[in-house]
Coordinates of C-alpha atoms in Angstrom, one line a residue:
M104 CA 17.1 -18.7 20.2
I105 CA 14.4 -19.9 22.5
D106 CA 11.3 -21.4 20.9
W107 CA 8.8 -19.8 23.2
L108 CA 5.8 -21.5 21.7
E109 CA 7.3 -25.0 22.1
L110 CA 8.5 -24.1 25.6
A111 CA 5.0 -23.0 26.6
E112 CA 3.4 -26.1 25.2
S113 CA 5.8 -28.3 27.0
L114 CA 4.9 -26.6 30.3
I115 CA 1.1 -26.4 29.8
T116 CA 0.4 -28.4 33.0
S117 CA 3.3 -26.9 35.0
P118 CA 3.2 -23.8 37.2
W119 CA 6.3 -22.7 35.3
L120 CA 4.0 -21.9 32.4
Y121 CA 2.9 -18.6 34.1
A122 CA 6.6 -17.6 34.5
V123 CA 7.0 -18.2 30.8
L124 CA 3.9 -16.0 30.1
I125 CA 5.3 -13.2 32.2
A126 CA 8.6 -13.4 30.5
V127 CA 7.4 -13.6 26.9
S128 CA 4.8 -10.8 27.4
C129 CA 7.5 -8.6 29.1
L130 CA 10.1 -9.1 26.3
D131 CA 7.6 -8.6 23.5
S132 CA 7.0 -5.1 24.8
F133 CA 10.4 -4.0 23.5
L134 CA 11.7 -6.9 21.3
P135 CA 9.6 -7.2 18.2
L136 CA 10.6 -10.7 17.3
I137 CA 9.2 -12.3 20.5
P138 CA 5.9 -14.1 19.5
S139 CA 3.9 -13.2 22.6
E140 CA 0.4 -13.3 21.0
A141 CA 0.9 -16.8 19.7
V142 CA 2.1 -18.1 23.1
V143 CA -0.8 -16.3 24.9
V144 CA -3.4 -17.6 22.5
V145 CA -2.1 -21.2 23.0
A146 CA -2.4 -20.8 26.8
G147 CA -5.9 -19.5 26.3
V148 CA -6.8 -22.5 24.1
Y149 CA -5.6 -24.9 26.8
A150 CA -7.6 -23.0 29.4
A151 CA -10.8 -24.2 27.6
T152 CA -9.8 -27.8 28.4
G153 CA -8.9 -27.0 32.0
E154 CA -5.2 -27.6 31.6
T155 CA -4.3 -24.0 32.4
D156 CA -6.1 -21.5 34.7
L157 CA -7.8 -18.8 32.7
L158 CA -7.5 -16.0 35.3
L159 CA -3.9 -16.8 36.0
V160 CA -3.0 -16.8 32.3
I161 CA -4.6 -13.3 32.0
A162 CA -2.9 -12.1 35.2
A163 CA 0.5 -13.3 34.2
T164 CA 0.4 -11.8 30.7
T165 CA -1.0 -8.5 32.1
L166 CA 1.9 -8.3 34.6
G167 CA 4.5 -9.2 32.0
A168 CA 3.2 -6.7 29.4
F169 CA 3.0 -3.9 32.0
L170 CA 6.5 -4.5 33.2
G171 CA 7.7 -4.7 29.6
D172 CA 6.0 -1.4 28.7
M173 CA 7.9 0.3 31.5
V174 CA 11.2 -0.5 29.9
P175 CA 10.9 1.7 26.7
Y176 CA 9.3 4.5 28.7
V177 CA 12.2 4.6 31.1
V178 CA 14.6 4.5 28.2
G179 CA 12.8 7.3 26.6
R180 CA 12.9 9.4 29.7
L181 CA 16.6 8.9 29.9
L182 CA 17.1 9.8 26.3
G183 CA 14.7 12.7 26.3
P184 CA 17.1 15.5 27.2
R185 CA 19.6 14.4 24.6
V186 CA 16.9 14.1 22.0
L187 CA 15.5 17.6 22.8
K188 CA 19.0 19.1 22.4
R189 CA 19.1 17.8 18.8
L190 CA 15.7 19.4 18.0
P191 CA 16.3 23.1 17.7
P192 CA 13.1 25.3 17.9
G193 CA 11.6 26.0 14.6
T194 CA 12.8 22.8 12.9
K195 CA 10.5 20.3 11.3
R196 CA 11.5 17.6 13.8
R197 CA 10.9 19.9 16.7
R198 CA 7.5 20.7 15.5
A199 CA 6.7 17.0 15.1
H200 CA 8.0 16.5 18.7
D201 CA 5.8 19.3 20.0
W202 CA 2.8 18.0 18.0
F203 CA 3.1 14.5 19.5
T204 CA 3.4 16.0 23.0
R205 CA 0.1 17.9 22.4
Q206 CA -1.5 14.8 21.1
L207 CA -0.6 12.9 24.3
D208 CA -1.8 15.7 26.5
A209 CA -5.1 15.7 24.7
R210 CA -5.7 11.9 24.1
G211 CA -2.8 10.0 25.8
G212 CA -5.1 7.2 26.9
F213 CA -6.4 6.6 23.4
V214 CA -2.9 6.5 22.0
L215 CA -1.5 4.1 24.6
V216 CA -4.5 1.8 24.6
T217 CA -4.9 1.4 20.8
T218 CA -1.2 1.1 20.0
R219 CA -0.9 -1.7 22.6
F220 CA -2.8 -3.9 20.0
I221 CA -0.4 -2.9 17.2
P222 CA 2.9 -4.8 17.4
V223 CA 5.1 -2.1 15.9
G224 CA 3.0 0.8 17.2
R225 CA 3.3 -0.2 20.8
Y226 CA 7.1 0.1 20.7
L227 CA 7.1 3.5 19.1
A228 CA 4.4 4.8 21.3
T229 CA 5.9 3.8 24.7
L230 CA 9.4 4.9 23.7
S231 CA 8.1 8.3 22.3
T232 CA 5.9 8.8 25.4
G233 CA 9.0 8.6 27.6
I234 CA 11.0 10.9 25.3
V235 CA 8.4 13.7 25.5
G236 CA 8.2 13.4 29.3
Y237 CA 4.7 12.1 29.6
P238 CA 3.7 12.0 33.3
L239 CA 4.6 8.7 35.0
G240 CA 1.4 8.4 36.9
A241 CA -0.8 8.9 33.9
Y242 CA 1.4 6.6 31.8
M243 CA 1.1 3.8 34.4
A244 CA -2.6 4.1 34.7
F245 CA -3.2 4.0 30.9
V246 CA -0.7 1.3 30.3
G247 CA -2.2 -0.8 33.2
F248 CA -5.6 -0.6 31.5
A249 CA -4.1 -1.2 28.0
T250 CA -2.2 -4.3 29.0
A251 CA -5.1 -5.8 31.0
T252 CA -7.4 -5.2 28.0
W253 CA -4.8 -6.7 25.6
S254 CA -4.2 -9.7 27.8
A255 CA -7.9 -10.5 28.3
Y256 CA -8.7 -10.1 24.6
T257 CA -5.7 -12.3 23.5
V258 CA -6.3 -15.0 26.1
L259 CA -10.1 -15.1 25.4
T260 CA -9.7 -15.4 21.6
G261 CA -7.7 -18.6 22.3
Y262 CA -10.2 -19.7 24.9
L263 CA -13.1 -19.2 22.5
G264 CA -11.3 -21.2 19.8
G265 CA -10.7 -23.9 22.4
V266 CA -14.3 -24.0 23.5
I267 CA -15.6 -24.2 19.9
L268 CA -13.0 -26.8 18.8
Q269 CA -12.2 -28.8 21.8
D270 CA -11.5 -32.0 19.8
N271 CA -9.0 -30.3 17.5
T272 CA -6.3 -28.3 19.4
L273 CA -4.3 -27.3 16.4
L274 CA -7.4 -25.9 14.6
A275 CA -8.4 -24.2 17.8
I276 CA -5.0 -22.5 18.0
A277 CA -5.3 -21.4 14.4
V278 CA -8.7 -20.0 14.9
G279 CA -7.6 -18.1 18.0
L280 CA -4.7 -16.6 16.2
A281 CA -6.8 -15.7 13.2
L282 CA -9.3 -13.9 15.5
A283 CA -6.4 -12.1 17.3
F284 CA -4.9 -10.9 14.0
L285 CA -8.4 -9.9 12.6
V286 CA -9.3 -7.7 15.6
T287 CA -5.8 -6.2 15.5
G288 CA -6.2 -5.3 11.9
V289 CA -9.6 -3.7 12.5
I290 CA -8.2 -1.6 15.3
E291 CA -5.3 -0.4 13.1
A292 CA -7.7 0.4 10.3
L293 CA -9.9 2.5 12.6
R294 CA -6.9 4.2 14.1
H295 CA -5.7 5.1 10.6
L296 CA -9.1 6.5 9.6
R297 CA -9.3 8.5 12.8
R298 CA -5.8 9.9 12.3
R299 CA -6.6 11.0 8.8
G300 CA -9.7 12.8 9.9
G301 CA -8.4 14.1 13.1
A302 CA -5.8 16.7 14.1
V303 CA -3.8 18.6 11.5
A304 CA -0.3 17.2 11.1
P305 CA 2.6 19.4 12.3
E306 CA 3.8 19.9 8.7
T307 CA 0.6 21.7 7.8
T308 CA 0.3 24.0 10.8
T309 CA 0.9 27.7 10.6
E310 CA 4.5 28.6 11.6

């Protein structure tokens, strides 16, 4: 297995670093074990010392994440007709499918942007969005914004750690990762609270 973090650190001053960032961000969109956040934070830390280019790091990770998010969506679109055949009208699973479709119609942007910051959530959301046939144009627009926001936030947390702790790279990386996980946790907590107080789940709707 490739040690992506070690590979990135070994290429910090090389143009090949940006290819690694594209690859790791892309793969992380549909392979949960790829540590993209850690690699991106490290690149951000080194941007504070001038060893990497801040804007190029953000651009590379945004491109990789966007391309990666297209993969589960396309897979979902291909699987959609088969999945729908296994969800007869009136069943609990079909009601859940229809409910999720309505949620995307009403707040697709919110779902796609917030789940981009949740490692497991992003896989489920992008695949499910394809399965229910969410419009490609709207999906690309929201995912483009989501991946750019995620990239900027992740890179800048590393950059902030690097600026504050320029004399201690390892501590700067640790601080950057801690900030990234903290904000991710806050987003997930807010999303959970909003879901609890939001729309009625399909199981409780009137049949």
